[in-house]
Short mmCIF file of C-alpha atoms in Angstrom, two decimals:
data_model
loop_
_atom_site.label_atom_id
_atom_site.label_comp_id
_atom_site.label_asym_id
_atom_site.label_seq_id
_atom_site.Cartn_x
_atom_site.Cartn_y
_atom_site.Cartn_z
CA MET A 8 -14.70 9.84 -22.75
CA GLN A 9 -11.25 11.08 -24.23
CA GLY A 10 -8.62 13.61 -23.51
CA TRP A 11 -7.59 13.04 -20.02
CA PRO A 12 -3.95 14.26 -19.56
CA ASP A 13 -1.11 11.89 -18.58
CA THR A 14 0.83 11.89 -15.48
CA PRO A 15 4.34 13.31 -15.89
CA PHE A 16 6.10 9.82 -15.06
CA PRO A 17 5.10 6.14 -14.95
CA PRO A 18 2.82 6.11 -11.97
CA LYS A 19 2.39 3.75 -9.03
CA ARG A 20 -0.36 5.10 -6.71
CA VAL A 21 -2.54 8.07 -6.21
CA HIS A 22 -3.88 9.61 -3.02
CA LYS A 23 -7.04 12.00 -2.67
CA VAL A 24 -6.09 15.01 -0.60
CA GLY A 25 -9.21 17.39 -0.49
CA GLU A 26 -9.67 18.55 -4.00
CA ARG A 27 -6.36 17.44 -5.21
CA LEU A 28 -4.65 14.02 -6.00
CA LEU A 29 -0.96 13.30 -4.96
CA CYS A 30 0.60 10.91 -7.41
CA GLU A 31 3.60 8.74 -6.82
CA SER A 32 5.96 7.52 -9.47
CA VAL A 33 7.51 4.01 -9.63
CA ASP A 34 10.79 5.60 -8.83
CA GLY A 35 9.75 7.71 -5.71
CA ALA A 36 8.82 11.18 -7.23
CA LEU A 37 5.73 12.92 -6.17
CA CYS A 38 3.42 15.39 -7.98
CA TRP A 39 0.07 17.04 -7.64
CA LEU A 40 -2.81 16.61 -9.85
CA ASP A 41 -6.06 18.50 -10.04
CA GLY A 42 -8.72 16.33 -8.63
CA THR A 43 -11.26 17.03 -11.26
CA SER A 44 -9.51 17.80 -14.45
CA LEU A 45 -6.44 15.49 -13.63
CA GLU A 46 -4.07 18.17 -15.07
CA VAL A 47 -0.77 18.16 -13.49
CA VAL A 48 -0.19 21.05 -10.97
CA GLY A 49 3.38 22.05 -10.48
CA ASP A 50 6.57 19.92 -11.31
CA PRO A 51 7.47 16.44 -10.01
CA THR A 52 9.56 16.35 -6.83
CA GLN A 53 11.68 13.61 -5.49
CA PRO A 54 12.15 14.00 -1.61
CA PHE A 55 14.57 11.09 -1.32
CA PRO A 56 16.42 8.92 -3.92
CA GLY A 57 14.62 5.68 -3.38
CA ARG A 58 11.26 4.12 -4.36
CA ILE A 59 8.20 4.44 -2.13
CA THR A 60 7.22 1.09 -1.22
CA HIS A 61 4.28 1.89 1.11
CA ALA A 62 2.39 5.13 1.93
CA PHE A 63 -0.91 6.72 2.87
CA VAL A 64 -2.26 10.16 3.45
CA GLU A 65 -3.95 11.25 6.82
CA ASP A 66 -6.40 13.94 6.14
CA ASP A 67 -8.24 14.30 9.38
CA GLY A 68 -8.95 17.78 10.61
CA GLY A 69 -7.82 19.53 7.52
CA ALA A 70 -4.04 19.22 7.98
CA PRO A 71 -3.05 16.54 5.61
CA ARG A 72 0.14 14.54 6.23
CA TYR A 73 1.79 11.98 3.93
CA ILE A 74 3.51 9.05 5.71
CA GLY A 75 5.78 7.06 3.52
CA LEU A 76 8.46 4.46 3.34
CA TRP A 77 11.43 5.14 0.97
CA VAL A 78 13.73 2.33 0.17
CA GLU A 79 16.95 2.24 -1.93
CA ARG A 80 17.70 -1.40 -1.90
CA GLU A 81 21.06 -1.33 -3.70
CA LEU A 82 22.41 1.06 -1.16
CA ARG A 83 20.34 -0.69 1.72
CA ALA A 84 19.07 2.63 2.63
CA ALA A 85 15.47 3.00 4.06
CA ARG A 86 13.62 5.98 5.64
CA MET A 87 10.16 6.52 7.05
CA ALA A 88 9.07 10.12 7.10
CA SER A 89 5.96 12.37 7.41
CA LEU A 90 5.44 15.24 5.02
CA ASP A 91 3.22 18.39 5.55
CA LEU A 92 0.94 18.48 2.51
CA GLN A 93 0.17 22.08 3.09
CA GLU A 94 3.80 22.86 2.44
CA PRO A 95 5.40 22.60 -0.96
CA LEU A 96 7.15 19.49 -1.88
CA THR A 97 10.90 19.70 -1.40
CA ALA A 98 13.49 17.97 -3.74
CA GLY A 99 15.99 15.73 -1.84
CA VAL A 100 19.56 14.76 -2.51
CA GLU A 101 20.75 12.91 -5.57
CA ARG A 102 21.50 9.36 -5.41
CA HIS A 103 25.12 9.79 -5.75
CA GLU A 104 25.04 12.00 -2.75
CA LEU A 105 23.21 9.47 -0.86
CA ARG A 106 25.65 6.78 -1.80
CA ALA A 107 28.66 8.90 -0.54
CA SER A 108 26.86 9.74 2.65
CA GLU A 109 25.76 6.13 3.42
CA GLN A 110 29.37 4.96 2.99
CA GLU A 111 30.72 7.48 5.37
CA GLU A 112 27.95 7.81 7.90
CA PRO A 113 24.76 5.73 7.28
CA GLY A 114 21.33 7.19 8.11
CA VAL A 115 22.33 10.88 8.05
CA MET A 116 20.61 11.96 4.98
CA GLN A 117 16.89 12.28 5.43
CA VAL A 118 13.68 12.83 3.33
CA ALA A 119 13.65 16.40 2.24
CA GLY A 120 11.06 18.74 3.85
CA ALA A 121 9.81 16.27 6.31
CA LEU A 122 8.13 16.94 9.57
CA TRP A 123 10.25 14.16 10.60
CA SER A 124 12.35 11.45 9.02
CA HIS A 125 14.11 8.44 10.51
CA PRO A 126 16.46 5.79 9.11
CA LEU A 127 15.22 2.24 9.25
CA GLU A 128 17.62 -0.69 10.29
CA ALA A 129 15.90 -3.12 7.99
CA GLU A 130 13.56 -3.25 5.00
CA PRO A 131 10.11 -2.15 5.77
CA LEU A 132 7.36 -4.60 4.67
CA GLY A 133 4.02 -2.98 5.45
CA LEU A 134 2.39 0.17 6.57
CA VAL A 135 -1.20 1.18 7.83
CA SER A 136 -2.82 3.56 10.26
CA HIS A 137 -5.79 3.64 12.53
CA GLY A 138 -6.91 6.67 14.48
CA GLU A 139 -3.80 8.34 15.87
CA ARG A 140 -1.67 5.33 15.37
CA ILE A 141 0.52 4.13 12.84
CA ALA A 142 1.82 0.55 12.39
CA PHE A 143 4.81 -0.69 10.24
CA CYS A 144 6.73 -3.93 9.92
CA MET A 145 10.44 -4.44 9.54
CA HIS A 146 11.99 -7.62 7.96
CA ARG A 147 13.14 -10.03 10.79
CA ARG A 148 12.55 -7.31 13.36
CA GLY A 149 9.06 -6.95 14.37
CA ILE A 150 5.94 -4.86 14.12
CA TYR A 151 6.04 -1.37 15.54
CA CYS A 152 3.47 1.24 16.48
CA ILE A 153 4.10 4.91 16.59
CA GLY A 154 2.03 8.13 16.69
CA PHE A 155 1.85 10.83 14.11
CA SER A 156 4.62 12.70 15.79
CA SER A 157 6.80 9.44 15.48
CA GLU A 158 6.56 8.68 19.21
CA GLU A 159 6.72 4.95 19.93
CA HIS A 160 3.81 3.08 21.49
CA TRP A 161 4.78 -0.50 21.38
CA ARG A 162 6.69 -3.06 19.31
CA VAL A 163 5.94 -6.84 19.15
CA PRO A 164 7.96 -9.75 17.74
CA LEU A 165 6.99 -11.17 14.32
CA VAL A 166 4.58 -14.23 14.29
CA SER A 167 5.67 -17.46 12.70
CA TRP A 168 3.42 -20.06 11.32
CA PRO A 169 4.81 -23.57 11.81
CA GLU A 170 2.54 -24.88 8.90
CA LEU A 171 4.32 -22.65 6.54
CA ALA A 172 7.72 -23.70 7.31
CA PRO A 173 7.91 -25.75 3.92
CA VAL A 174 7.01 -22.62 2.06
CA PRO A 175 10.01 -20.29 0.98
CA ASP A 176 9.63 -17.13 3.04
CA GLY A 177 6.29 -18.30 4.07
CA SER A 178 6.21 -16.36 7.29
CA VAL A 179 7.56 -13.21 5.98
CA VAL A 180 5.14 -10.42 6.40
CA VAL A 181 4.04 -8.74 3.11
CA CYS A 182 1.40 -6.22 4.18
CA LEU A 183 -0.61 -4.83 7.12
CA VAL A 184 -4.18 -3.83 7.13
CA SER A 185 -6.67 -2.46 9.70
CA ALA A 186 -9.95 -4.31 10.01
CA PRO A 187 -12.14 -6.05 12.62
CA ALA A 188 -11.19 -9.45 13.75
CA PRO A 189 -13.10 -12.59 12.54
CA ASP A 190 -16.39 -12.94 14.50
CA ASP A 191 -16.01 -9.51 15.97
CA ALA A 192 -19.65 -8.44 16.35
CA ASP A 193 -18.58 -4.96 17.70
CA GLY A 194 -16.52 -4.13 14.71
CA VAL A 195 -13.52 -3.04 16.76
CA GLU A 196 -10.63 -2.26 14.33
CA ARG A 197 -7.53 -4.61 14.74
CA LEU A 198 -4.24 -4.72 13.08
CA TRP A 199 -3.86 -7.65 10.60
CA ALA A 200 -0.46 -9.02 9.42
CA TRP A 201 -0.39 -11.02 6.28
CA SER A 202 2.39 -13.24 5.29
CA ALA A 203 3.95 -14.47 1.88
CA GLY A 204 2.67 -17.99 2.53
CA GLY A 205 -1.00 -17.00 3.38
CA GLY A 206 -0.43 -16.63 7.17
CA TRP A 207 -2.43 -14.04 8.94
CA SER A 208 -2.34 -12.60 12.61
CA VAL A 209 -4.63 -10.23 14.26
CA HIS A 210 -3.09 -7.75 16.99
CA ASP A 211 -4.56 -5.33 19.35
CA TRP A 212 -4.04 -1.66 18.23
CA GLU A 213 -3.62 -0.67 22.03
CA ASN A 214 -0.60 -2.76 22.78
CA GLY A 215 0.21 -5.10 19.86
CA ALA A 216 -1.03 -8.12 21.75
CA LEU A 217 -1.86 -11.22 19.47
CA LEU A 218 -5.41 -11.98 19.45
CA ASP A 219 -5.87 -14.57 16.69
CA MET A 220 -3.86 -16.32 13.94
CA GLY A 221 -4.31 -18.72 11.08
CA SER A 222 -3.30 -19.51 7.54
CA LEU A 223 -4.84 -20.03 4.12
CA ASP A 224 -3.80 -22.25 1.28
CA LEU A 225 -3.53 -19.71 -1.57
CA ARG A 226 -1.23 -21.89 -3.77
CA GLU A 227 1.07 -18.95 -4.80
CA ARG A 228 2.98 -16.24 -2.95
CA LEU A 229 0.66 -13.50 -1.36
CA GLU A 230 1.53 -9.88 -2.38
CA SER A 231 -1.34 -7.66 -1.36
CA ALA A 232 -4.68 -7.77 0.55
CA TRP A 233 -7.76 -5.49 0.72
CA VAL A 234 -10.79 -5.73 2.96
CA SER A 235 -14.41 -4.75 2.34
CA GLU A 236 -16.77 -2.92 4.63
CA ASN A 237 -18.52 -6.24 5.36
CA GLY A 238 -15.30 -8.25 6.27
CA GLU A 239 -14.62 -9.99 2.99
CA TRP A 240 -10.88 -10.07 1.93
CA LEU A 241 -9.43 -9.84 -1.54
CA LEU A 242 -5.98 -11.47 -1.60
CA ALA A 243 -3.70 -11.10 -4.70
CA SER A 244 -0.95 -13.68 -5.14
CA ALA A 245 1.90 -13.65 -7.71
CA PRO A 246 1.98 -14.24 -10.36
CA GLU A 247 -1.40 -15.12 -11.58
CA ARG A 248 -3.91 -15.85 -8.71
CA MET A 249 -6.50 -13.90 -6.51
CA ALA A 250 -8.84 -15.14 -3.90
CA ARG A 251 -11.77 -13.84 -1.93
CA TRP A 252 -11.94 -14.95 1.69
CA ASN A 253 -14.61 -14.52 4.26
CA PRO A 254 -13.29 -15.54 7.60
CA GLY A 255 -14.76 -18.90 8.72
CA ARG A 256 -14.93 -20.14 5.04
CA GLU A 257 -12.59 -21.66 2.54
CA PRO A 258 -11.05 -18.98 0.24
CA GLU A 259 -12.36 -18.85 -3.39
CA SER A 260 -9.42 -18.64 -5.93
CA VAL A 261 -9.27 -17.69 -9.54
CA HIS A 262 -6.76 -17.42 -12.18
CA VAL A 263 -5.78 -13.80 -13.41
CA THR A 264 -3.14 -12.81 -16.17
CA GLY A 265 -0.95 -11.15 -13.67
CA PRO A 266 -0.50 -9.18 -10.57
CA VAL A 267 -3.52 -7.21 -9.22
CA ASN A 268 -2.09 -3.64 -8.35
CA ASP A 269 -5.38 -2.10 -6.84
CA ALA A 270 -8.83 -3.00 -5.89
CA LEU A 271 -11.94 -1.12 -4.57
CA TRP A 272 -15.02 -2.67 -3.06
CA ILE A 273 -17.98 -1.02 -4.82
CA ASP A 274 -21.70 -2.09 -5.04
CA GLY A 275 -21.16 -5.34 -3.34
CA GLY A 276 -18.28 -6.52 -5.30
CA TRP A 277 -14.59 -6.07 -6.21
CA SER A 278 -13.24 -3.77 -9.06
CA CYS A 279 -9.58 -4.61 -9.74
CA ALA A 280 -6.65 -3.07 -11.71
CA GLY A 281 -5.15 -6.15 -13.28
CA TRP A 282 -2.44 -7.00 -15.70
CA ARG A 283 -3.85 -5.54 -18.92
CA GLU A 284 -7.29 -6.43 -17.75
CA ASP A 285 -10.07 -4.82 -15.87
CA LEU A 286 -11.67 -7.30 -13.37
CA ARG A 287 -15.07 -7.13 -11.66
CA TRP A 288 -15.69 -9.94 -9.09
CA ASN A 289 -18.89 -10.40 -7.29
CA GLU A 290 -21.35 -13.07 -6.15
CA ARG A 291 -22.29 -13.45 -9.89
CA GLY A 292 -18.82 -14.50 -10.72
CA LEU A 293 -15.71 -12.95 -12.28
CA LYS A 294 -15.90 -10.86 -15.38
CA ARG A 295 -12.89 -9.50 -17.20
CA LYS A 296 -12.16 -7.05 -19.94
CA GLN A 297 -8.83 -6.70 -21.67
CA ARG A 298 -6.87 -3.39 -22.08
CA PRO A 299 -3.51 -2.43 -23.75
CA GLU A 300 -1.69 -1.38 -20.61
CA ILE A 301 -1.10 -2.42 -17.07
CA GLY A 302 -3.67 -1.08 -14.46
CA MET A 303 -1.88 0.52 -11.62
CA ALA A 304 -4.60 2.55 -9.60
CA LEU A 305 -8.15 3.21 -9.40
CA LEU A 306 -9.91 6.58 -8.73
CA ASP A 307 -13.49 7.17 -7.65
CA HIS A 308 -13.93 10.26 -9.79
CA GLU A 309 -16.93 12.50 -10.40
CA GLU A 310 -17.18 11.13 -14.13
CA GLY A 311 -16.98 7.52 -12.71
CA LEU A 312 -14.44 4.92 -11.87
CA MET A 313 -11.23 5.79 -13.42
CA LEU A 314 -8.03 3.61 -14.01
CA LEU A 315 -4.49 4.86 -14.10
CA ASP A 316 -2.18 2.72 -16.19
CA ASN A 317 1.53 2.11 -16.15
CA ILE A 318 2.46 4.64 -18.63
CA GLY A 319 0.45 7.29 -17.01
CA GLY A 320 -2.73 7.39 -19.11
CA TRP A 321 -6.18 7.75 -17.54
CA SER A 322 -9.23 5.86 -18.98
CA PRO A 323 -12.81 4.82 -17.55
CA PHE A 324 -12.76 1.46 -15.84
CA GLN A 325 -14.61 -0.93 -18.08
CA PHE A 326 -17.32 -2.04 -15.51
#
């Protein structure tokens, strides 16, 4: 299969929005793609001069909204905002304008075209939603839960794992995921927080109460976590390991060539966008096939599973 058009910038993520795709660049720009042809629709737009560290699309009821976290680390500026995806994307201020504004009155300039936009007092470290609630974490501050109109529901302190004290930044949260708690026969969704050292905590979505916690020996710093429909976790660690974990068992760890940027649970196993390799990991073991570029995102396309690489090229996933 040949001839798929490139994205207009080095990409980071793609989100399905009806019959379209919303593509993010590594520098924080957004653009629309046709969901079938993958052609670019309109010009790339940067709503805020910072990188998008975390984001998701909520498309319940036909009124899609994009919730994102923008961070400009050099200027220590961070924003959380909601965009109405039924409206055109709006270009924001330039970086030099943000710099001048932050020096004069921090937090004034917001994400352009947003339904709401708020400055954050610390670096955001995770973002996830469940139902009508959004949870995010801020470094050394806590975990916060808000609604889609940005009204606050609760906030709780960060958990620390004493056994991870010898690990540098071992208790720093790196991602949030919504999934049932271990041994929960009812399958009730809970909020999971994962730390760099392999610590995990489970919280009640209603009030943030801590329900369970523990830690895993992952050997390297955890960066990302995904969970399957049957409760199996895929844990990607920097720079060269990933693990499968079923609660109640020891994690199974393997060596890979570099970071895993995306993963999907398909047909009883994990399909992973790796560092110049496509990975397929199931009960029969790990299979890998090399590719010339770095895999950034996976797309369940009508032509089959597609991979988007770091230079903006699309190609079929090799498994």
